[in-house]
Amino acid sequence: MEMSRRTAAPVKRRHLLQDNPSVLWFMGLLGLFTLGVTVLSEGFGIGLISTNLVKILGMTLCLCLIAIAMDVVWGYCGILSLGHFAFFGLGGYAIGMWLMYARTEIVIRESLAGSTIPPTEREVSEAVASQIFSVVGSNELPLIWSFAGSLPFQLAMVVLVPGLLALVFGWLAFRSRVTGVYLSILTQAMTLALSLYLFQNDTGLRGNNGLSGLQNIPGALHVPQSVISVWFFWASAFALGAGYLLFAWVVSGKFGSVIRAIRDNEARVRFLGYNVEGYKLFVFTLTAVISGIAGALYYPQAGIINPAEIAPIASIYLAVWVAIGGRGRLYGAVIGAALVSLLSSWLTGGGAPNIDLGFYRIIWTDWWLVMLGLGFVLVTLFFPKGIGGLFDYLVRKQ
Amino acid sequence: MTTLLEVSGVSVTFDGFRAINNLSIAIGEPELRAVIGPNGAGKTTFMDIVTGKTRPDEGRVIWGAQSVDLLKLSESDIAKIGIGRKFQKPTVFEEQSVRDNLAMALKNRRGPLSVLMWHATERDAARILELAAEIGLSDRLAHRAGDLSHGQKQWLEIGMLLAQDPRLLLVDEPAAGMTPAERAHTTDLLKRAARTRAVMVIEHDMEFIRRLECRVTVLHEGSVLAEGSLDHVTKNQQVIDVYLGR
Amino acid sequence: MPRPALIATLALCLLVLWPLAPLSAQSDTPLQDVLQTVQEQVASPSRAQVGGVLDVLQEADAPGTAEFLTRWAEREVFERPEDGLFFYARDGADRTLTLIDLDTGEDVAEVTTRDVNQIRVNAGVRREIEGALVTFELLAPDRARRMAAVRTIARSPEADHIPVLESALSEEEDGAVATRMARVLDLLNARFASDSATRVAAIDALSGDITTEARRALNQILSTGSQFAPEIPEGTNVARIRTPGADLDLVDAYARLADADLVPPRPGRNAIRDALRANVSDGAVAGIPVHRLDTEEARREAYRLLQDEGIVPPLPTQAEMDAAVAQYVFFDAYLEPDADVTTAARAALDSTRTSVGIWQFVSLSLDALSLASIFFLAAIGLAITFGVMRVINMAHGEFIMMGAYTGYVVQTMIPDYTTSLIVALPMAFLVTFAAGVALERTVIRHLYTRPLETLLATFGISIALQQLAKNIFGTQARPLTAPDWLAGSIAFNDVASISTIRVAIFVMAIAFLLALLFILNRTRLGLEVRAVTQNPGMAASMGINPDRINMLTFGLGSGIAGVAGVSIGLVAQVTSEMGANYIVQSFMTVVVGGVGSVFGTLAGATLIGALQKGIEWFNPGNTLAAQTFMVLFIILFIQFRPKGIVALKGRAAGD
């Protein structure tokens, strides 16, 4: 659609934004939104928006980021991955390890500071380990926590762990030409295996307790949450903006052309001389890395991460958001993710008033999922292009 | 004229059905060749084997002066080495513009990273315009490929083949569903292409083949029945029996 | 009636009734009367005479004799001096006693403690009585009582039981009871017999016996204790010598010496720290500033300095510890001193190992089979909709749940579990069949050309149904109770057993397999289904209505899910989320088995069931790990066999 606006005149190097006015619109709106939230926040503004709401909005931005990643891998490249939330969760775990370790270490050092002789490194690390792992009946630091005290290392893990997992898994799956629903089921199996693995107490990530207290930022332990929440909101907005630009660039040029061609007829693309598997792997891994980053920003705002977050259902919800928003257009994914997740937290968080029909009382917590499920079926049946499709319709009418 | 592609002793079996039976066929460069044969003679399977879609049970497929073994390459590598294929059913990317379809086929580096960094150079843009003129779609460059007529899609696909600048073109029933005027245009296209490269055309339509004025290979039950000029093979009694007789 | 006359009458009665009375029946003579025949010996028992009393009691075998013997030994029997009758008693108010009749168990009179004599039994007599008690039961005419007595002995084996059991065995006529007695006698002899030869013989007799009791007895003989000594004492039955540094941690070895006060204890890290803390002066310990004491080395150095000043107990060096430990031999010794016995026991235990292993494998296979049956039941409906129609039905799990809840509702209406189960199975089929047809007509029909969107749409249905179930039935698990005849378990021996309900599910899975094979291969519907699967266009042109076939196929698949739900509900919890627990595994079963084939699903279910149980075997008690590895295996499996175990070939495979 963006393509059709190109003229037949000799092609000059054109700027990405010139080709995609929607990107400009999006960046503008995102900037305004960020400004608005900042001004209304408790930490930096007039306090009209509660800290909790700032967190919810920041988390929603992270969900929008993973949603556009999902849109690229599914809407553009045609891989219905039912496992991208696994990457999201891994990013969260990677940063969560640092948050939890570093904060516990600070607390432990403070408590040991009063003793007559200073603690040894080993005593500190043992105290930290027993503090963190007593909940799973252990007081030893698992091997994967060896560098948990190092922020650069764990930041690298945010990118590397989801990226490597996606690379290995994608290489195996695409190499053997698993496609369509088989691939979907396989990705679902991947996320199931991961969540089952993390549910075990002895895998070093605290089993079903997960990692908690992530909202306390080491080095900023005395900064109030009202300020931290806005920091994270900014970071999330920046990440979403950068992610949006990146993906808009990826899908707009010839690369976008090729991956959409792969979505529509991958055999034909092969006969054009393109290594389809390489492209799929590239897109799968890139989106996995972005998902990991989104997760790393999300969970410090949520405060807690546990293996249930990675359960297969989460990734299916992700597909639902993108489908409702309209796949194959980045802003559609953002609309879908924001709309559904905000509605969901409004309706299930008790924010919405229950409706008394006289003979029956509609309690939103009970009926929201029923509505979402059926609404989603209706969207699939009657609006396969989702809400984004409405925009197309309006644009065409003008 | 040197031999470009040499297929020798190739056989392939699907569930006990022998689709290709000890087939040997060669084509030089440049050359225009028509392949005819009744339904189930193995024409499409032959193309599948050359392009790497189907692996034969036995036999050899050798390419070019360096004698590259095509059976060891993937579909995309075979395409990159210089073999282009047009399918029986026109397969263009309907959701994308004619320009994007052609741009994708242009002979450029195919790796994900180089494609990501690609920008249309003056030369690429000129080549696209040139190709569009050749296939008669100059005024359609910005249109969705899905909006083209059937014949135009066939041309676009041939245009995409030419954009790849292959040394061998495999063309499966290019004239199917075309008006007589479109057929004439298609014939010209193929004959022009065959001046510099090898072109192999599978076709049912005898009139179309007659106009190509080229060497003809007749396939039957997965192997070559006859080869020569159209007049020569149509006089062959066996060919009359199995093919023209029906 | 004078007492002799009474006895005479009773004897006469007995004589008359003898041929009629079954041998096992106890005599009808009241216990009190029997006791009165030996009144004096009972009232003041002595070791010399108690044997005679016991003989009389055993002869008469009056009801309640066993209880009397027990209470007699426990000094709970009282004599009323006026008439010489015996009573049990219970404490009443104000130091009174309520006398209880021996035979009827009724309260007889309220007396003070001075009105009756408590019969005092000394230790020697008591042992006699207890022995007799066992003998008494072992020789009881009733076979069940004899078996019960043997069971009691096996449960708490004691050396004293050996002679009793031996004599009982010599008189035992019932083959089964004799076998059992001989086995228990072996168990006793193996552990308690006085001479080594008897013990070894008994142990040899136990070899190859895989019962828990036999293996426990052998293991008890083989129990060891860790010891150390300058050199191994004479007559020690050594199981294993431990080398410090190799199979015994040096620090542990030293700590054991320290525990025995043979060497000074070695201060640990915490002890060193505490010692340093206690000796801080002017911000330094032994001249080392405290801020430098944040490494192990610095602390040890400071400690050594303190040690040199004689303030703290010495910290042994590595060499000192080595030297101390080297003076002793560390070894595990059998508690049983007789080496012949332990050798025989080891051999006997080893000989059971193979058969125990085999039976454990059998047990594991049964577990795997039962798990495979559940997977098969859960997946087979999906195999039909996914395999035959290429439709991904994410709501399949919710159909399973729907079936289980149908079973629950039926059970609340029909209290008899057997009847309700018989009603629930077809009901569940009908309910989910209808739901499946409705889903196919309203949603799936419109999405046949868009398989990925079917996946998403049915997922929408799935979350809606799950939440609906939650709204209707609540979040807590609902019971689906199996009838009593399915409640027990079938035990092959102490190692392998399987619960009846799992056998029933296995049978159900087989029945489903056969029914499906019949429907697909022998009926018109099956023919049409196969035709539509292989070539819908051709089938339509031959007058088969693909719409109708798709509808029926989908209904069939869903209906089967419902019935599977009832079966699964019998072994698992019925919750709104139960379907979700099975859906991913069901998909994997179908994909691993090979899409579109009933046998493929069977193979997939068997493989996955066996795999999961197999992995659990290596990592017992960790079902999660087993599931993780299983999923990983499946991911790899699909790499190498993307079309599953039973792969369809040619056009039907739908490349």
PDB file of C-alpha atoms in Angstrom, chain C residues 449-612:
ATOM      1  CA  THR C 449      -8.938 -21.988   3.130  1.00  0.00           C
ATOM      2  CA  ARG C 450      -7.222 -20.197   6.033  1.00  0.00           C
ATOM      3  CA  PRO C 451      -5.828 -22.852   8.392  1.00  0.00           C
ATOM      4  CA  LEU C 452      -3.829 -20.443  10.534  1.00  0.00           C
ATOM      5  CA  GLU C 453      -6.918 -18.375  11.151  1.00  0.00           C
ATOM      6  CA  THR C 454      -8.866 -21.458  12.132  1.00  0.00           C
ATOM      7  CA  LEU C 455      -6.250 -21.942  14.772  1.00  0.00           C
ATOM      8  CA  LEU C 456      -6.817 -18.441  16.104  1.00  0.00           C
ATOM      9  CA  ALA C 457     -10.610 -18.467  15.855  1.00  0.00           C
ATOM     10  CA  THR C 458     -10.873 -21.788  17.676  1.00  0.00           C
ATOM     11  CA  PHE C 459      -8.523 -20.378  20.268  1.00  0.00           C
ATOM     12  CA  GLY C 460     -11.059 -17.592  20.784  1.00  0.00           C
ATOM     13  CA  ILE C 461     -13.716 -20.257  21.286  1.00  0.00           C
ATOM     14  CA  SER C 462     -11.405 -22.031  23.670  1.00  0.00           C
ATOM     15  CA  ILE C 463     -10.894 -19.077  26.022  1.00  0.00           C
ATOM     16  CA  ALA C 464     -14.605 -18.232  25.893  1.00  0.00           C
ATOM     17  CA  LEU C 465     -15.589 -21.818  26.764  1.00  0.00           C
ATOM     18  CA  GLN C 466     -13.004 -22.021  29.527  1.00  0.00           C
ATOM     19  CA  GLN C 467     -14.267 -18.840  31.146  1.00  0.00           C
ATOM     20  CA  LEU C 468     -17.890 -19.951  30.718  1.00  0.00           C
ATOM     21  CA  ALA C 469     -17.100 -23.180  32.519  1.00  0.00           C
ATOM     22  CA  LYS C 470     -15.460 -21.149  35.251  1.00  0.00           C
ATOM     23  CA  ASN C 471     -18.550 -18.954  35.533  1.00  0.00           C
ATOM     24  CA  ILE C 472     -20.875 -21.937  35.710  1.00  0.00           C
ATOM     25  CA  PHE C 473     -18.952 -24.466  37.782  1.00  0.00           C
ATOM     26  CA  GLY C 474     -16.574 -22.251  39.720  1.00  0.00           C
ATOM     27  CA  THR C 475     -12.831 -22.552  39.920  1.00  0.00           C
ATOM     28  CA  GLN C 476     -12.531 -25.427  42.361  1.00  0.00           C
ATOM     29  CA  ALA C 477     -12.074 -28.957  41.041  1.00  0.00           C
ATOM     30  CA  ARG C 478     -15.217 -31.051  40.739  1.00  0.00           C
ATOM     31  CA  PRO C 479     -15.084 -34.747  41.556  1.00  0.00           C
ATOM     32  CA  LEU C 480     -15.936 -37.378  39.009  1.00  0.00           C
ATOM     33  CA  THR C 481     -16.006 -40.514  41.105  1.00  0.00           C
ATOM     34  CA  ALA C 482     -15.362 -43.927  39.678  1.00  0.00           C
ATOM     35  CA  PRO C 483     -17.659 -46.771  40.743  1.00  0.00           C
ATOM     36  CA  ASP C 484     -16.339 -49.027  43.495  1.00  0.00           C
ATOM     37  CA  TRP C 485     -15.550 -51.871  41.139  1.00  0.00           C
ATOM     38  CA  LEU C 486     -13.037 -49.589  39.435  1.00  0.00           C
ATOM     39  CA  ALA C 487     -11.568 -48.251  42.655  1.00  0.00           C
ATOM     40  CA  GLY C 488      -9.056 -50.942  43.570  1.00  0.00           C
ATOM     41  CA  SER C 489      -5.873 -51.984  41.939  1.00  0.00           C
ATOM     42  CA  ILE C 490      -4.468 -55.141  40.451  1.00  0.00           C
ATOM     43  CA  ALA C 491      -1.190 -56.147  42.076  1.00  0.00           C
ATOM     44  CA  PHE C 492       1.078 -58.696  40.407  1.00  0.00           C
ATOM     45  CA  ASN C 493       3.504 -58.649  43.314  1.00  0.00           C
ATOM     46  CA  ASP C 494       5.085 -56.155  45.676  1.00  0.00           C
ATOM     47  CA  VAL C 495       6.819 -54.411  42.793  1.00  0.00           C
ATOM     48  CA  ALA C 496       4.263 -54.176  40.008  1.00  0.00           C
ATOM     49  CA  SER C 497       0.651 -53.156  40.287  1.00  0.00           C
ATOM     50  CA  ILE C 498      -1.830 -51.081  38.324  1.00  0.00           C
ATOM     51  CA  SER C 499      -5.031 -49.423  39.414  1.00  0.00           C
ATOM     52  CA  THR C 500      -8.212 -50.849  37.973  1.00  0.00           C
ATOM     53  CA  ILE C 501      -9.345 -47.492  36.675  1.00  0.00           C
ATOM     54  CA  ARG C 502      -6.256 -47.275  34.491  1.00  0.00           C
ATOM     55  CA  VAL C 503      -6.936 -50.719  33.123  1.00  0.00           C
ATOM     56  CA  ALA C 504     -10.439 -49.517  32.321  1.00  0.00           C
ATOM     57  CA  ILE C 505      -9.045 -46.502  30.492  1.00  0.00           C
ATOM     58  CA  PHE C 506      -6.720 -48.741  28.569  1.00  0.00           C
ATOM     59  CA  VAL C 507      -9.660 -50.920  27.596  1.00  0.00           C
ATOM     60  CA  MET C 508     -11.560 -47.797  26.620  1.00  0.00           C
ATOM     61  CA  ALA C 509      -8.694 -46.629  24.422  1.00  0.00           C
ATOM     62  CA  ILE C 510      -8.613 -50.002  22.680  1.00  0.00           C
ATOM     63  CA  ALA C 511     -12.367 -49.858  22.195  1.00  0.00           C
ATOM     64  CA  PHE C 512     -12.042 -46.393  20.668  1.00  0.00           C
ATOM     65  CA  LEU C 513      -9.307 -47.539  18.362  1.00  0.00           C
ATOM     66  CA  LEU C 514     -11.376 -50.462  17.134  1.00  0.00           C
ATOM     67  CA  ALA C 515     -14.534 -48.391  16.789  1.00  0.00           C
ATOM     68  CA  LEU C 516     -12.709 -45.737  14.795  1.00  0.00           C
ATOM     69  CA  LEU C 517     -11.018 -48.249  12.551  1.00  0.00           C
ATOM     70  CA  PHE C 518     -14.423 -49.770  11.961  1.00  0.00           C
ATOM     71  CA  ILE C 519     -16.046 -46.431  11.189  1.00  0.00           C
ATOM     72  CA  LEU C 520     -13.279 -45.277   8.879  1.00  0.00           C
ATOM     73  CA  ASN C 521     -12.719 -48.549   7.048  1.00  0.00           C
ATOM     74  CA  ARG C 522     -16.016 -50.378   7.077  1.00  0.00           C
ATOM     75  CA  THR C 523     -18.789 -47.809   6.922  1.00  0.00           C
ATOM     76  CA  ARG C 524     -20.197 -45.563   4.241  1.00  0.00           C
ATOM     77  CA  LEU C 525     -19.297 -42.518   6.331  1.00  0.00           C
ATOM     78  CA  GLY C 526     -15.705 -43.702   6.602  1.00  0.00           C
ATOM     79  CA  LEU C 527     -15.486 -44.261   2.866  1.00  0.00           C
ATOM     80  CA  GLU C 528     -16.816 -40.794   2.189  1.00  0.00           C
ATOM     81  CA  VAL C 529     -14.496 -39.266   4.757  1.00  0.00           C
ATOM     82  CA  ARG C 530     -11.507 -40.918   3.143  1.00  0.00           C
ATOM     83  CA  ALA C 531     -12.693 -39.809  -0.288  1.00  0.00           C
ATOM     84  CA  VAL C 532     -13.043 -36.193   0.841  1.00  0.00           C
ATOM     85  CA  THR C 533      -9.638 -36.342   2.524  1.00  0.00           C
ATOM     86  CA  GLN C 534      -7.878 -37.609  -0.541  1.00  0.00           C
ATOM     87  CA  ASN C 535      -9.554 -35.533  -3.196  1.00  0.00           C
ATOM     88  CA  PRO C 536     -12.379 -33.218  -2.202  1.00  0.00           C
ATOM     89  CA  GLY C 537     -13.093 -32.125  -5.764  1.00  0.00           C
ATOM     90  CA  MET C 538     -13.392 -35.648  -7.069  1.00  0.00           C
ATOM     91  CA  ALA C 539     -15.474 -36.686  -4.070  1.00  0.00           C
ATOM     92  CA  ALA C 540     -17.864 -33.806  -4.679  1.00  0.00           C
ATOM     93  CA  SER C 541     -18.213 -34.720  -8.320  1.00  0.00           C
ATOM     94  CA  MET C 542     -19.165 -38.246  -7.275  1.00  0.00           C
ATOM     95  CA  GLY C 543     -22.111 -36.968  -5.327  1.00  0.00           C
ATOM     96  CA  ILE C 544     -20.536 -36.846  -1.891  1.00  0.00           C
ATOM     97  CA  ASN C 545     -21.499 -33.684  -0.091  1.00  0.00           C
ATOM     98  CA  PRO C 546     -18.230 -32.438   1.438  1.00  0.00           C
ATOM     99  CA  ASP C 547     -20.121 -30.024   3.645  1.00  0.00           C
ATOM    100  CA  ARG C 548     -22.027 -32.820   5.288  1.00  0.00           C
ATOM    101  CA  ILE C 549     -18.923 -34.982   5.620  1.00  0.00           C
ATOM    102  CA  ASN C 550     -16.923 -32.179   7.173  1.00  0.00           C
ATOM    103  CA  MET C 551     -19.716 -31.497   9.614  1.00  0.00           C
ATOM    104  CA  LEU C 552     -20.030 -35.138  10.632  1.00  0.00           C
ATOM    105  CA  THR C 553     -16.283 -35.639  10.857  1.00  0.00           C
ATOM    106  CA  PHE C 554     -15.883 -32.631  13.058  1.00  0.00           C
ATOM    107  CA  GLY C 555     -18.805 -33.763  15.197  1.00  0.00           C
ATOM    108  CA  LEU C 556     -17.283 -37.228  15.501  1.00  0.00           C
ATOM    109  CA  GLY C 557     -13.904 -35.848  16.539  1.00  0.00           C
ATOM    110  CA  SER C 558     -15.519 -33.567  19.104  1.00  0.00           C
ATOM    111  CA  GLY C 559     -17.795 -36.309  20.411  1.00  0.00           C
ATOM    112  CA  ILE C 560     -14.804 -38.548  20.981  1.00  0.00           C
ATOM    113  CA  ALA C 561     -13.146 -35.709  22.869  1.00  0.00           C
ATOM    114  CA  GLY C 562     -16.214 -35.610  25.119  1.00  0.00           C
ATOM    115  CA  VAL C 563     -16.061 -39.302  25.919  1.00  0.00           C
ATOM    116  CA  ALA C 564     -12.322 -38.998  26.479  1.00  0.00           C
ATOM    117  CA  GLY C 565     -13.154 -36.187  28.897  1.00  0.00           C
ATOM    118  CA  VAL C 566     -15.287 -38.506  31.009  1.00  0.00           C
ATOM    119  CA  SER C 567     -12.488 -41.088  31.135  1.00  0.00           C
ATOM    120  CA  ILE C 568      -9.826 -38.524  31.925  1.00  0.00           C
ATOM    121  CA  GLY C 569     -12.081 -36.931  34.542  1.00  0.00           C
ATOM    122  CA  LEU C 570     -12.097 -40.254  36.401  1.00  0.00           C
ATOM    123  CA  VAL C 571      -8.328 -40.099  36.947  1.00  0.00           C
ATOM    124  CA  ALA C 572      -7.674 -36.353  36.887  1.00  0.00           C
ATOM    125  CA  GLN C 573      -9.307 -33.298  38.385  1.00  0.00           C
ATOM    126  CA  VAL C 574     -12.276 -31.844  36.541  1.00  0.00           C
ATOM    127  CA  THR C 575     -11.516 -28.144  36.245  1.00  0.00           C
ATOM    128  CA  SER C 576     -12.176 -25.516  33.643  1.00  0.00           C
ATOM    129  CA  GLU C 577      -8.496 -25.648  32.732  1.00  0.00           C
ATOM    130  CA  MET C 578      -8.181 -29.408  32.324  1.00  0.00           C
ATOM    131  CA  GLY C 579      -8.548 -29.163  28.563  1.00  0.00           C
ATOM    132  CA  ALA C 580      -5.752 -26.675  28.237  1.00  0.00           C
ATOM    133  CA  ASN C 581      -3.464 -29.139  29.994  1.00  0.00           C
ATOM    134  CA  TYR C 582      -3.983 -31.690  27.270  1.00  0.00           C
ATOM    135  CA  ILE C 583      -4.175 -29.608  24.129  1.00  0.00           C
ATOM    136  CA  VAL C 584      -0.484 -29.072  23.451  1.00  0.00           C
ATOM    137  CA  GLN C 585       0.365 -32.666  24.257  1.00  0.00           C
ATOM    138  CA  SER C 586      -2.478 -33.844  22.065  1.00  0.00           C
ATOM    139  CA  PHE C 587      -1.186 -31.813  19.150  1.00  0.00           C
ATOM    140  CA  MET C 588       2.244 -33.209  19.651  1.00  0.00           C
ATOM    141  CA  THR C 589       0.861 -36.725  19.832  1.00  0.00           C
ATOM    142  CA  VAL C 590      -0.839 -36.213  16.493  1.00  0.00           C
ATOM    143  CA  VAL C 591       2.147 -34.536  14.864  1.00  0.00           C
ATOM    144  CA  VAL C 592       4.659 -37.071  16.169  1.00  0.00           C
ATOM    145  CA  GLY C 593       2.438 -39.952  15.181  1.00  0.00           C
ATOM    146  CA  GLY C 594       1.816 -38.681  11.700  1.00  0.00           C
ATOM    147  CA  VAL C 595      -1.126 -36.619  10.622  1.00  0.00           C
ATOM    148  CA  GLY C 596      -4.147 -38.320   9.190  1.00  0.00           C
ATOM    149  CA  SER C 597      -3.628 -41.800  10.544  1.00  0.00           C
ATOM    150  CA  VAL C 598      -5.307 -43.515  13.476  1.00  0.00           C
ATOM    151  CA  PHE C 599      -2.346 -45.832  13.852  1.00  0.00           C
ATOM    152  CA  GLY C 600      -0.061 -42.836  13.743  1.00  0.00           C
ATOM    153  CA  THR C 601      -1.849 -41.327  16.712  1.00  0.00           C
ATOM    154  CA  LEU C 602      -1.576 -44.656  18.485  1.00  0.00           C
ATOM    155  CA  ALA C 603       2.147 -44.767  17.780  1.00  0.00           C
ATOM    156  CA  GLY C 604       2.556 -41.143  18.830  1.00  0.00           C
ATOM    157  CA  ALA C 605       0.684 -41.658  22.081  1.00  0.00           C
ATOM    158  CA  THR C 606       2.680 -44.789  22.860  1.00  0.00           C
ATOM    159  CA  LEU C 607       5.969 -43.094  22.109  1.00  0.00           C
ATOM    160  CA  ILE C 608       5.180 -40.016  24.153  1.00  0.00           C
ATOM    161  CA  GLY C 609       3.751 -42.023  27.063  1.00  0.00           C
ATOM    162  CA  ALA C 610       6.719 -44.377  27.108  1.00  0.00           C
ATOM    163  CA  LEU C 611       9.139 -41.510  26.792  1.00  0.00           C
ATOM    164  CA  GLN C 612       7.646 -39.519  29.615  1.00  0.00           C
TER     165      GLN C 612
END
